[in-house]
Structure formats: C-alpha cells, structure tokens
C-alpha cells in the first residue's frame, strides 16, 4: 500500500499548498511542485512527484496570533516527521535561524506541514478555520 499512501500524501499536500498560495496571510509557499516556486523547473526536470511535506511563510504577524492559529488546528498534531498517517505542524521563527542565504526566507514565521492520510477537505477546513485567527 506504500505507493497508494504516498500518492495520497502528495495529492493532498499539493491541494493544500495551492490553497495557501492564494491566502492573503501567506507570503510564500515553499512547495517544489508549484509553478511559482523558485526551483520548479529543476524539480520538474529531475523528479516525477512530490511528498506530503512542505512549508509556507506567513506575512508579518504577532507571535501571539500565530500561536493562536496553530492552537486552533484540530486535525494537526505538533511534531516532527518525514511522513506518517497523521498530519503534523511545526512553527519556525526565521529570524532565529542560524544562517539564511535566501533573502525571502529572512522574514516572517515559517509553518511546516506534514500532510497525513486525513481527508484533504477536512484538513483544508481545519486550516481555513485556523487562519481566521490572523484576521
């Protein structure tokens, strides 16, 4: 069942990444399979698919609002993973990072999603409800 699960992770993550690309609170979505990604052409040349792991950078917000947004997520657990059945979320303050050579990554807060096997429409609804905390 591995290939079926990986395809489900991939398609769900891509659907969610596309949704986030059009959100006013999101500065940049970091997913290689999106045509707006800086490295899309390289990804498209060398890879045949993607994974359920991607990140996005939020526009400047107070940390308190971001924490409330993360806490509002009901289907995402806090944690680190490279894949698994449960969707996970982690928050990174890019200003605290040791070294960044890319200027677009030197601002804002980065949210990393690892998309699990939950129904993508349920995850989308959960994310949309959480993003309302930023308004």
CSV table of N, CA, C and O in Angstrom, one decimal:
chain,number,residue,atom,x,y,z
A,1,UNK,N,0.8,-1.2,0.0
A,1,UNK,CA,0.0,0.0,0.0
A,1,UNK,C,0.8,1.3,0.0
A,1,UNK,O,0.3,2.4,0.0
A,2,UNK,N,2.2,1.1,0.0
A,2,UNK,CA,3.0,2.3,0.1
A,2,UNK,C,2.8,3.3,-1.0
A,2,UNK,O,2.7,4.5,-0.8
A,3,UNK,N,2.8,2.8,-2.2
A,3,UNK,CA,2.6,3.7,-3.4
A,3,UNK,C,1.3,4.4,-3.3
A,3,UNK,O,1.2,5.6,-3.7
A,4,UNK,N,0.2,3.8,-2.9
A,4,UNK,CA,-1.1,4.4,-2.8
A,4,UNK,C,-1.1,5.5,-1.7
A,4,UNK,O,-1.6,6.6,-1.9
A,5,UNK,N,-0.4,5.2,-0.6
A,5,UNK,CA,-0.4,6.2,0.5
A,5,UNK,C,0.5,7.4,0.1
A,5,UNK,O,0.1,8.5,0.4
A,6,UNK,N,1.6,7.1,-0.5
A,6,UNK,CA,2.5,8.3,-1.0
A,6,UNK,C,1.7,9.2,-2.0
A,6,UNK,O,1.8,10.4,-1.9
A,7,UNK,N,1.0,8.6,-2.9
A,7,UNK,CA,0.2,9.4,-3.8
A,7,UNK,C,-0.9,10.2,-3.1
A,7,UNK,O,-1.1,11.3,-3.4
A,8,UNK,N,-1.5,9.6,-2.1
A,8,UNK,CA,-2.5,10.4,-1.3
A,8,UNK,C,-1.8,11.5,-0.5
A,8,UNK,O,-2.4,12.6,-0.5
A,9,UNK,N,-0.7,11.3,0.1
A,9,UNK,CA,0.1,12.4,0.7
A,9,UNK,C,0.4,13.5,-0.3
A,9,UNK,O,0.1,14.7,0.0
A,10,UNK,N,0.9,13.1,-1.4
A,10,UNK,CA,1.3,14.0,-2.5
A,10,UNK,C,0.2,14.9,-2.9
A,10,UNK,O,0.2,16.1,-3.0
A,11,UNK,N,-0.9,14.2,-3.3
A,11,UNK,CA,-2.1,15.0,-3.9
A,11,UNK,C,-2.7,15.9,-2.9
A,11,UNK,O,-3.1,17.0,-3.2
A,12,UNK,N,-2.8,15.4,-1.6
A,12,UNK,CA,-3.5,16.2,-0.6
A,12,UNK,C,-2.6,17.4,-0.3
A,12,UNK,O,-3.1,18.5,-0.2
A,13,UNK,N,-1.3,17.2,-0.2
A,13,UNK,CA,-0.4,18.3,0.1
A,13,UNK,C,-0.4,19.4,-1.0
A,13,UNK,O,-0.4,20.6,-0.7
A,14,UNK,N,-0.4,18.9,-2.2
A,14,UNK,CA,-0.5,19.9,-3.4
A,14,UNK,C,-1.8,20.7,-3.4
A,14,UNK,O,-1.7,21.9,-3.6
A,15,UNK,N,-2.9,20.0,-3.1
A,15,UNK,CA,-4.1,20.7,-3.0
A,15,UNK,C,-4.1,21.8,-1.9
A,15,UNK,O,-4.6,22.9,-2.1
A,16,UNK,N,-3.6,21.5,-0.8
A,16,UNK,CA,-3.5,22.4,0.3
A,16,UNK,C,-2.5,23.5,0.0
A,16,UNK,O,-2.7,24.7,0.3
A,17,UNK,N,-1.4,23.2,-0.6
A,17,UNK,CA,-0.4,24.2,-0.9
A,17,UNK,C,-0.9,25.2,-1.9
A,17,UNK,O,-0.7,26.4,-1.8
A,18,UNK,N,-1.7,24.7,-2.9
A,18,UNK,CA,-2.4,25.7,-3.8
A,18,UNK,C,-3.3,26.6,-3.2
A,18,UNK,O,-3.4,27.8,-3.5
A,19,UNK,N,-4.1,26.1,-2.2
A,19,UNK,CA,-5.0,26.9,-1.4
A,19,UNK,C,-4.2,28.0,-0.7
A,19,UNK,O,-4.6,29.2,-0.7
A,20,UNK,N,-3.1,27.6,0.0
A,20,UNK,CA,-2.3,28.6,0.7
A,20,UNK,C,-1.7,29.7,-0.2
A,20,UNK,O,-1.5,30.8,0.3
A,21,UNK,N,-1.4,29.3,-1.4
A,21,UNK,CA,-0.8,30.3,-2.3
A,21,UNK,C,-1.7,31.5,-2.5
A,21,UNK,O,-1.2,32.6,-2.8
A,22,UNK,N,-3.0,31.3,-2.4
A,22,UNK,CA,-4.0,32.3,-2.6
A,22,UNK,C,-4.5,32.9,-1.3
A,22,UNK,O,-5.5,33.7,-1.4
A,23,UNK,N,-3.9,32.7,-0.2
A,23,UNK,CA,-4.3,33.2,1.1
A,23,UNK,C,-3.6,34.5,1.3
A,23,UNK,O,-2.4,34.6,1.2
A,24,UNK,N,-4.3,35.6,1.7
A,24,UNK,CA,-3.7,36.9,2.0
A,24,UNK,C,-2.7,36.9,3.1
A,24,UNK,O,-1.9,37.8,3.2
A,25,UNK,N,-2.8,36.0,4.0
A,25,UNK,CA,-1.9,35.9,5.2
A,25,UNK,C,-0.6,35.2,4.9
A,25,UNK,O,0.3,35.2,5.7
A,26,UNK,N,-0.5,34.6,3.7
A,26,UNK,CA,0.7,33.8,3.3
A,26,UNK,C,1.6,34.6,2.4
A,26,UNK,O,1.2,35.1,1.4
A,27,UNK,N,2.8,34.8,2.8
A,27,UNK,CA,3.8,35.5,2.0
A,27,UNK,C,4.3,34.6,0.9
A,27,UNK,O,4.4,35.0,-0.3
A,28,UNK,N,4.7,33.3,1.2
A,28,UNK,CA,5.2,32.4,0.2
A,28,UNK,C,5.0,31.0,0.6
A,28,UNK,O,5.2,30.6,1.7
A,29,UNK,N,4.6,30.2,-0.4
A,29,UNK,CA,4.5,28.7,-0.2
A,29,UNK,C,5.8,28.1,-0.7
A,29,UNK,O,6.2,28.3,-1.9
A,30,UNK,N,6.4,27.2,0.0
A,30,UNK,CA,7.6,26.5,-0.3
A,30,UNK,C,7.3,25.1,-0.6
A,30,UNK,O,7.4,24.2,0.2
A,31,UNK,N,6.8,24.9,-1.8
A,31,UNK,CA,6.5,23.5,-2.3
A,31,UNK,C,7.1,23.4,-3.7
A,31,UNK,O,6.7,24.1,-4.6
A,32,UNK,N,7.9,22.4,-4.0
A,32,UNK,CA,8.6,22.4,-5.3
A,32,UNK,C,7.7,22.1,-6.5
A,32,UNK,O,8.1,22.5,-7.6
A,33,UNK,N,6.5,21.5,-6.3
A,33,UNK,CA,5.7,21.2,-7.4
A,33,UNK,C,4.8,22.3,-7.8
A,33,UNK,O,4.0,22.2,-8.7
A,34,UNK,N,4.9,23.5,-7.2
A,34,UNK,CA,4.1,24.7,-7.6
A,34,UNK,C,4.9,25.5,-8.6
A,34,UNK,O,6.1,25.8,-8.4
A,35,UNK,N,4.3,25.8,-9.7
A,35,UNK,CA,5.0,26.5,-10.8
A,35,UNK,C,5.6,27.9,-10.3
A,35,UNK,O,6.6,28.3,-10.8
A,36,UNK,N,5.0,28.5,-9.2
A,36,UNK,CA,5.6,29.7,-8.7
A,36,UNK,C,6.8,29.5,-7.9
A,36,UNK,O,7.5,30.5,-7.5
A,37,UNK,N,7.2,28.3,-7.6
A,37,UNK,CA,8.3,28.0,-6.7
A,37,UNK,C,9.6,28.3,-7.5
A,37,UNK,O,9.7,28.1,-8.7
A,38,UNK,N,10.6,28.9,-6.8
A,38,UNK,CA,11.8,29.3,-7.5
A,38,UNK,C,12.6,28.2,-8.2
A,38,UNK,O,13.3,28.4,-9.1
A,39,UNK,N,12.4,27.0,-7.7
A,39,UNK,CA,13.1,25.8,-8.2
A,39,UNK,C,12.2,24.9,-9.0
A,39,UNK,O,12.6,23.7,-9.2
A,40,UNK,N,11.1,25.3,-9.4
A,40,UNK,CA,10.1,24.5,-10.1
A,40,UNK,C,10.7,23.8,-11.3
A,40,UNK,O,10.5,22.6,-11.5
A,41,UNK,N,11.4,24.5,-12.1
A,41,UNK,CA,12.0,24.0,-13.3
A,41,UNK,C,12.9,22.8,-13.1
A,41,UNK,O,12.9,21.8,-13.7
A,42,UNK,N,13.8,23.0,-12.1
A,42,UNK,CA,14.7,21.9,-11.7
A,42,UNK,C,13.9,20.7,-11.1
A,42,UNK,O,14.2,19.5,-11.5
A,43,UNK,N,12.9,21.0,-10.3
A,43,UNK,CA,12.1,19.9,-9.7
A,43,UNK,C,11.4,19.1,-10.9
A,43,UNK,O,11.4,17.9,-10.9
A,44,UNK,N,10.8,19.9,-11.8
A,44,UNK,CA,10.1,19.3,-12.9
A,44,UNK,C,11.0,18.4,-13.8
A,44,UNK,O,10.6,17.4,-14.3
A,45,UNK,N,12.3,18.9,-13.9
A,45,UNK,CA,13.2,18.1,-14.8
A,45,UNK,C,13.7,16.8,-14.1
A,45,UNK,O,13.8,15.8,-14.8
A,46,UNK,N,13.9,16.8,-12.8
A,46,UNK,CA,14.5,15.7,-12.2
A,46,UNK,C,13.6,14.8,-11.3
A,46,UNK,O,14.0,13.7,-10.9
A,47,UNK,N,12.4,15.2,-11.1
A,47,UNK,CA,11.5,14.5,-10.2
A,47,UNK,C,10.2,14.1,-10.9
A,47,UNK,O,9.8,14.8,-11.8
A,48,UNK,N,9.6,13.0,-10.5
A,48,UNK,CA,8.3,12.6,-11.0
A,48,UNK,C,7.2,12.8,-10.1
A,48,UNK,O,6.0,12.6,-10.4
A,49,UNK,N,7.4,13.3,-8.9
A,49,UNK,CA,6.4,13.5,-7.9
A,49,UNK,C,6.9,14.3,-6.7
A,49,UNK,O,8.1,14.7,-6.7
A,50,UNK,N,6.1,14.5,-5.7
A,50,UNK,CA,6.5,15.3,-4.5
A,50,UNK,C,6.0,14.5,-3.3
A,50,UNK,O,5.6,13.3,-3.5
A,51,UNK,N,6.0,15.1,-2.2
A,51,UNK,CA,5.7,14.4,-0.9
A,51,UNK,C,4.6,15.2,-0.2
A,51,UNK,O,4.1,16.2,-0.7
A,52,UNK,N,4.3,14.8,1.0
A,52,UNK,CA,3.3,15.5,1.8
A,52,UNK,C,3.9,16.5,2.7
A,52,UNK,O,3.2,17.1,3.5
A,53,UNK,N,5.2,16.8,2.5
A,53,UNK,CA,5.9,17.7,3.4
A,53,UNK,C,6.2,19.0,2.6
A,53,UNK,O,6.7,19.0,1.5
A,54,UNK,N,5.7,20.1,3.2
A,54,UNK,CA,6.0,21.4,2.6
A,54,UNK,C,5.9,22.5,3.7
A,54,UNK,O,5.4,22.3,4.8
A,55,UNK,N,6.3,23.7,3.3
A,55,UNK,CA,6.3,24.8,4.3
A,55,UNK,C,5.7,26.1,3.6
A,55,UNK,O,5.6,26.1,2.4
A,56,UNK,N,5.3,27.0,4.5
A,56,UNK,CA,4.9,28.3,3.9
A,56,UNK,C,5.3,29.4,4.9
A,56,UNK,O,5.4,29.1,6.1
A,57,UNK,N,5.5,30.6,4.4
A,57,UNK,CA,5.9,31.7,5.3
A,57,UNK,C,4.7,32.6,5.4
A,57,UNK,O,4.1,33.0,4.4
A,58,UNK,N,4.4,33.0,6.6
A,58,UNK,CA,3.3,33.9,6.9
A,58,UNK,C,3.8,35.3,6.8
A,58,UNK,O,5.0,35.6,7.2
A,59,UNK,N,2.9,36.2,6.4
A,59,UNK,CA,3.3,37.6,6.5
A,59,UNK,C,3.4,38.0,7.9
A,59,UNK,O,3.0,37.3,8.8
A,60,UNK,N,4.1,39.1,8.1
A,60,UNK,CA,4.4,39.6,9.5
A,60,UNK,C,3.1,39.6,10.3
A,60,UNK,O,2.2,40.2,10.0
A,61,UNK,N,3.2,38.9,11.4
A,61,UNK,CA,2.1,38.8,12.4
A,61,UNK,C,2.7,38.8,13.8
A,61,UNK,O,3.9,38.4,14.0
A,62,UNK,N,1.9,39.1,14.8
A,62,UNK,CA,2.4,38.9,16.2
A,62,UNK,C,2.5,37.4,16.4
A,62,UNK,O,1.7,36.6,15.9
A,63,UNK,N,3.5,37.0,17.2
A,63,UNK,CA,3.7,35.6,17.6
A,63,UNK,C,2.4,35.1,18.3
A,63,UNK,O,2.1,33.9,18.1
A,64,UNK,N,1.8,36.0,19.1
A,64,UNK,CA,0.6,35.5,19.8
A,64,UNK,C,-0.5,35.1,18.9
A,64,UNK,O,-1.1,34.1,19.1
A,65,UNK,N,-0.7,35.8,17.8
A,65,UNK,CA,-1.7,35.5,16.8
A,65,UNK,C,-1.3,34.1,16.1
A,65,UNK,O,-2.2,33.3,15.8
A,66,UNK,N,0.0,34.0,15.8
A,66,UNK,CA,0.4,32.7,15.2
A,66,UNK,C,0.2,31.6,16.1
A,66,UNK,O,-0.3,30.5,15.7
A,67,UNK,N,0.6,31.7,17.4
A,67,UNK,CA,0.4,30.6,18.3
A,67,UNK,C,-1.1,30.3,18.4
A,67,UNK,O,-1.5,29.1,18.5
A,68,UNK,N,-2.0,31.3,18.4
A,68,UNK,CA,-3.4,31.0,18.4
A,68,UNK,C,-3.9,30.3,17.2
A,68,UNK,O,-4.7,29.4,17.2
A,69,UNK,N,-3.3,30.6,16.0
A,69,UNK,CA,-3.6,30.0,14.8
A,69,UNK,C,-3.2,28.5,14.9
A,69,UNK,O,-4.0,27.6,14.6
A,70,UNK,N,-2.0,28.2,15.3
A,70,UNK,CA,-1.5,26.8,15.5
A,70,UNK,C,-2.4,26.1,16.5
A,70,UNK,O,-2.8,24.9,16.2
A,71,UNK,N,-2.7,26.7,17.6
A,71,UNK,CA,-3.6,26.0,18.6
A,71,UNK,C,-5.0,25.7,18.1
A,71,UNK,O,-5.6,24.8,18.5
A,72,UNK,N,-5.5,26.5,17.1
A,72,UNK,CA,-6.8,26.3,16.6
A,72,UNK,C,-6.9,25.1,15.7
A,72,UNK,O,-8.0,24.6,15.5
A,73,UNK,N,-5.8,24.7,15.1
A,73,UNK,CA,-5.8,23.5,14.3
A,73,UNK,C,-6.2,22.3,15.1
A,73,UNK,O,-5.6,22.0,16.1
A,74,UNK,N,-7.2,21.6,14.7
A,74,UNK,CA,-7.7,20.4,15.4
A,74,UNK,C,-7.2,19.1,14.9
A,74,UNK,O,-7.1,18.1,15.6
A,75,UNK,N,-7.0,19.0,13.6
A,75,UNK,CA,-6.6,17.8,12.9
A,75,UNK,C,-5.1,17.6,12.9
A,75,UNK,O,-4.6,16.5,12.5
A,76,UNK,N,-4.3,18.7,13.1
A,76,UNK,CA,-2.8,18.6,13.0
A,76,UNK,C,-2.3,18.5,14.4
A,76,UNK,O,-2.7,19.2,15.4
A,77,UNK,N,-1.3,17.6,14.6
A,77,UNK,CA,-0.6,17.4,15.9
A,77,UNK,C,0.7,18.2,15.7
A,77,UNK,O,1.2,18.4,14.6
A,78,UNK,N,1.3,18.6,16.9
A,78,UNK,CA,2.6,19.2,16.9
A,78,UNK,C,3.6,18.1,16.8
A,78,UNK,O,3.5,17.2,17.5
A,79,UNK,N,4.6,18.3,15.9
A,79,UNK,CA,5.6,17.3,15.9
A,79,UNK,C,6.5,17.3,14.6
A,79,UNK,O,6.1,18.0,13.6
A,80,UNK,N,7.6,16.5,14.6
A,80,UNK,CA,8.5,16.4,13.5
A,80,UNK,C,8.3,15.0,12.9
A,80,UNK,O,8.1,14.1,13.6
A,81,UNK,N,8.3,15.0,11.6
A,81,UNK,CA,8.2,13.7,10.9
A,81,UNK,C,8.4,14.0,9.4
A,81,UNK,O,8.3,15.1,8.9
A,82,UNK,N,8.9,12.9,8.7
A,82,UNK,CA,9.0,13.0,7.3
A,82,UNK,C,7.9,12.2,6.6
A,82,UNK,O,8.0,11.9,5.4
A,83,UNK,N,6.9,11.9,7.3
A,83,UNK,CA,5.8,11.2,6.7
A,83,UNK,C,5.1,10.3,7.7
A,83,UNK,O,5.8,9.7,8.6
A,84,UNK,N,3.9,10.1,7.6
A,84,UNK,CA,3.2,9.2,8.5
A,84,UNK,C,1.7,9.4,8.3
A,84,UNK,O,1.2,10.3,7.5
A,85,UNK,N,0.8,8.7,9.0
A,85,UNK,CA,-0.6,8.7,8.7
A,85,UNK,C,-1.3,10.0,9.3
A,85,UNK,O,-2.4,10.3,8.9
A,86,UNK,N,-0.6,10.7,10.3
A,86,UNK,CA,-1.2,11.8,11.0
A,86,UNK,C,-0.6,13.1,10.5
A,86,UNK,O,0.6,13.2,10.4
A,87,UNK,N,-1.4,14.1,10.2
A,87,UNK,CA,-0.9,15.4,9.8
A,87,UNK,C,-0.2,16.1,11.0
A,87,UNK,O,-0.8,16.1,12.1
A,88,UNK,N,0.9,16.7,10.7
A,88,UNK,CA,1.7,17.4,11.7
A,88,UNK,C,2.0,18.9,11.3
A,88,UNK,O,2.0,19.2,10.1
A,89,UNK,N,2.2,19.7,12.3
A,89,UNK,CA,2.6,21.1,12.1
A,89,UNK,C,3.7,21.5,13.0
A,89,UNK,O,3.8,21.0,14.1
A,90,UNK,N,4.6,22.3,12.5
A,90,UNK,CA,5.7,22.9,13.3
A,90,UNK,C,5.8,24.3,12.9
A,90,UNK,O,5.6,24.7,11.7
A,91,UNK,N,6.2,25.2,13.8
A,91,UNK,CA,6.4,26.6,13.6
A,91,UNK,C,7.9,26.9,13.8
A,91,UNK,O,8.5,26.5,14.8
A,92,UNK,N,8.4,27.7,12.9
A,92,UNK,CA,9.8,28.2,13.0
A,92,UNK,C,9.9,29.7,12.8
A,92,UNK,O,9.3,30.2,11.9
A,93,UNK,N,10.6,30.3,13.7
A,93,UNK,CA,10.9,31.8,13.6
A,93,UNK,C,12.1,31.9,12.8
A,93,UNK,O,13.2,31.6,13.2
A,94,UNK,N,12.0,32.4,11.6
A,94,UNK,CA,13.1,32.5,10.6
A,94,UNK,C,14.2,33.5,11.1
A,94,UNK,O,15.3,33.4,10.7
A,95,UNK,N,13.8,34.5,11.9
A,95,UNK,CA,14.8,35.4,12.5
A,95,UNK,C,15.7,34.8,13.4
A,95,UNK,O,16.8,35.3,13.7
A,96,UNK,N,15.3,33.6,14.0
A,96,UNK,CA,16.2,32.9,14.9
A,96,UNK,C,17.0,31.9,14.3
A,96,UNK,O,17.8,31.2,15.0
A,97,UNK,N,16.9,31.7,13.0
A,97,UNK,CA,17.7,30.7,12.3
A,97,UNK,C,19.2,31.1,12.3
A,97,UNK,O,19.5,32.2,12.2
A,98,UNK,N,20.0,30.1,12.3
A,98,UNK,CA,21.5,30.3,12.3
A,98,UNK,C,22.0,31.0,11.1
A,98,UNK,O,22.8,32.0,11.3
A,99,UNK,N,21.6,30.6,9.9
A,99,UNK,CA,22.1,31.2,8.7
A,99,UNK,C,21.2,31.0,7.6
A,99,UNK,O,20.6,30.0,7.4
A,100,UNK,N,20.9,32.1,6.9
A,100,UNK,CA,20.0,32.1,5.8
A,100,UNK,C,20.6,32.9,4.6
A,100,UNK,O,20.9,34.0,4.7
A,101,UNK,N,20.8,32.2,3.5
A,101,UNK,CA,21.3,32.9,2.3
A,101,UNK,C,20.3,33.5,1.4
A,101,UNK,O,20.5,34.4,0.7
A,102,UNK,N,19.1,32.9,1.5
A,102,UNK,CA,18.0,33.4,0.7
A,102,UNK,C,17.2,34.5,1.4
A,102,UNK,O,16.7,34.4,2.5
A,103,UNK,N,17.2,35.7,0.8
A,103,UNK,CA,16.6,36.8,1.4
A,103,UNK,C,15.1,36.7,1.7
A,103,UNK,O,14.5,37.2,2.6
A,104,UNK,N,14.4,35.9,0.8
A,104,UNK,CA,12.9,35.8,1.0
A,104,UNK,C,12.6,34.9,2.2
A,104,UNK,O,11.5,34.9,2.8
A,105,UNK,N,13.6,34.2,2.8
A,105,UNK,CA,13.4,33.4,3.9
A,105,UNK,C,13.8,34.1,5.2
A,105,UNK,O,13.7,33.6,6.3
A,106,UNK,N,14.3,35.3,5.1
A,106,UNK,CA,14.7,36.0,6.3
A,106,UNK,C,13.6,36.8,7.0
A,106,UNK,O,13.9,37.6,7.9
A,107,UNK,N,12.4,36.7,6.6
A,107,UNK,CA,11.4,37.4,7.2
A,107,UNK,C,10.2,36.5,7.6
A,107,UNK,O,10.0,35.5,7.0
A,108,UNK,N,9.5,36.9,8.6
A,108,UNK,CA,8.3,36.2,8.9
A,108,UNK,C,8.5,34.9,9.7
A,108,UNK,O,9.6,34.5,10.1
A,109,UNK,N,7.4,34.1,9.8
A,109,UNK,CA,7.4,32.9,10.5
A,109,UNK,C,7.1,31.8,9.5
A,109,UNK,O,6.2,31.9,8.7
A,110,UNK,N,7.8,30.7,9.6
A,110,UNK,CA,7.6,29.6,8.7
A,110,UNK,C,6.8,28.5,9.4
A,110,UNK,O,7.1,28.1,10.5
A,111,UNK,N,5.8,28.0,8.7
A,111,UNK,CA,5.0,26.9,9.2
A,111,UNK,C,5.2,25.7,8.3
A,111,UNK,O,5.2,25.8,7.1
A,112,UNK,N,5.6,24.6,8.9
A,112,UNK,CA,5.8,23.4,8.1
A,112,UNK,C,4.7,22.4,8.4
A,112,UNK,O,4.4,22.1,9.5
A,113,UNK,N,4.1,21.9,7.3
A,113,UNK,CA,3.1,20.9,7.4
A,113,UNK,C,3.6,19.6,6.8
A,113,UNK,O,4.3,19.5,5.8
A,114,UNK,N,3.3,18.5,7.5
A,114,UNK,CA,3.5,17.2,7.0
A,114,UNK,C,2.0,16.6,6.9
A,114,UNK,O,1.4,16.4,7.9
A,115,UNK,N,1.6,16.5,5.7
A,115,UNK,CA,0.2,16.1,5.4
A,115,UNK,C,0.0,14.6,5.6
A,115,UNK,O,0.8,13.8,4.9
A,116,UNK,N,-0.9,14.2,6.4
A,116,UNK,CA,-1.1,12.7,6.6
A,116,UNK,C,-2.2,12.2,5.7
A,116,UNK,O,-2.4,12.6,4.6
A,117,UNK,N,-2.9,11.2,6.2
A,117,UNK,CA,-3.9,10.5,5.4
A,117,UNK,C,-5.3,10.9,5.7
A,117,UNK,O,-6.3,10.3,5.2
A,118,UNK,N,-5.5,12.0,6.5
A,118,UNK,CA,-6.9,12.5,6.7
A,118,UNK,C,-7.4,13.0,5.3
A,118,UNK,O,-6.7,13.3,4.4
A,119,UNK,N,-8.7,13.1,5.2
A,119,UNK,CA,-9.3,13.6,4.0
A,119,UNK,C,-8.9,15.1,3.8
A,119,UNK,O,-9.0,15.9,4.7
A,120,UNK,N,-8.4,15.4,2.6
A,120,UNK,CA,-7.9,16.8,2.3
A,120,UNK,C,-8.9,17.9,2.6
A,120,UNK,O,-8.5,18.9,3.0
A,121,UNK,N,-10.2,17.6,2.3
A,121,UNK,CA,-11.2,18.7,2.5
A,121,UNK,C,-11.3,18.9,4.0
A,121,UNK,O,-11.6,20.1,4.4
A,122,UNK,N,-11.2,17.9,4.8
A,122,UNK,CA,-11.2,18.2,6.3
A,122,UNK,C,-10.0,19.0,6.7
A,122,UNK,O,-10.2,19.9,7.6
A,123,UNK,N,-8.9,18.7,6.2
A,123,UNK,CA,-7.7,19.4,6.5
A,123,UNK,C,-7.8,20.9,6.1
A,123,UNK,O,-7.4,21.8,6.8
A,124,UNK,N,-8.3,21.1,4.9
A,124,UNK,CA,-8.5,22.4,4.3
A,124,UNK,C,-9.4,23.2,5.2
A,124,UNK,O,-9.1,24.4,5.6
A,125,UNK,N,-10.5,22.6,5.6
A,125,UNK,CA,-11.5,23.3,6.5
A,125,UNK,C,-10.8,23.7,7.8
A,125,UNK,O,-10.9,24.8,8.4
A,126,UNK,N,-10.0,22.8,8.4
A,126,UNK,CA,-9.3,23.0,9.6
A,126,UNK,C,-8.3,24.2,9.5
A,126,UNK,O,-8.2,25.1,10.3
A,127,UNK,N,-7.6,24.2,8.3
A,127,UNK,CA,-6.6,25.3,8.1
A,127,UNK,C,-7.3,26.6,7.9
A,127,UNK,O,-6.9,27.6,8.5
A,128,UNK,N,-8.4,26.6,7.2
A,128,UNK,CA,-9.1,27.9,7.0
A,128,UNK,C,-9.7,28.4,8.3
A,128,UNK,O,-9.6,29.6,8.5
A,129,UNK,N,-10.2,27.5,9.1
A,129,UNK,CA,-10.6,28.0,10.4
A,129,UNK,C,-9.5,28.6,11.3
A,129,UNK,O,-9.7,29.6,11.9
A,130,UNK,N,-8.3,27.9,11.2
A,130,UNK,CA,-7.2,28.4,12.0
A,130,UNK,C,-6.7,29.7,11.4
A,130,UNK,O,-6.3,30.6,12.2
A,131,UNK,N,-6.7,29.9,10.1
A,131,UNK,CA,-6.1,31.2,9.5
A,131,UNK,C,-7.0,32.4,9.9
A,131,UNK,O,-6.5,33.5,9.8
A,132,UNK,N,-8.2,32.1,10.3
A,132,UNK,CA,-9.1,33.2,10.7
A,132,UNK,C,-8.6,33.9,11.9
A,132,UNK,O,-8.9,35.1,12.2
A,133,UNK,N,-7.7,33.2,12.7
A,133,UNK,CA,-7.1,33.8,13.9
A,133,UNK,C,-6.2,35.0,13.5
A,133,UNK,O,-5.8,35.8,14.4
A,134,UNK,N,-5.7,35.0,12.3
A,134,UNK,CA,-4.8,36.0,11.8
A,134,UNK,C,-5.5,37.3,11.4
A,134,UNK,O,-4.8,38.3,11.1
A,135,UNK,N,-6.8,37.3,11.3
A,135,UNK,CA,-7.5,38.5,10.8
A,135,UNK,C,-7.8,39.5,11.8
A,135,UNK,O,-7.8,39.2,13.0
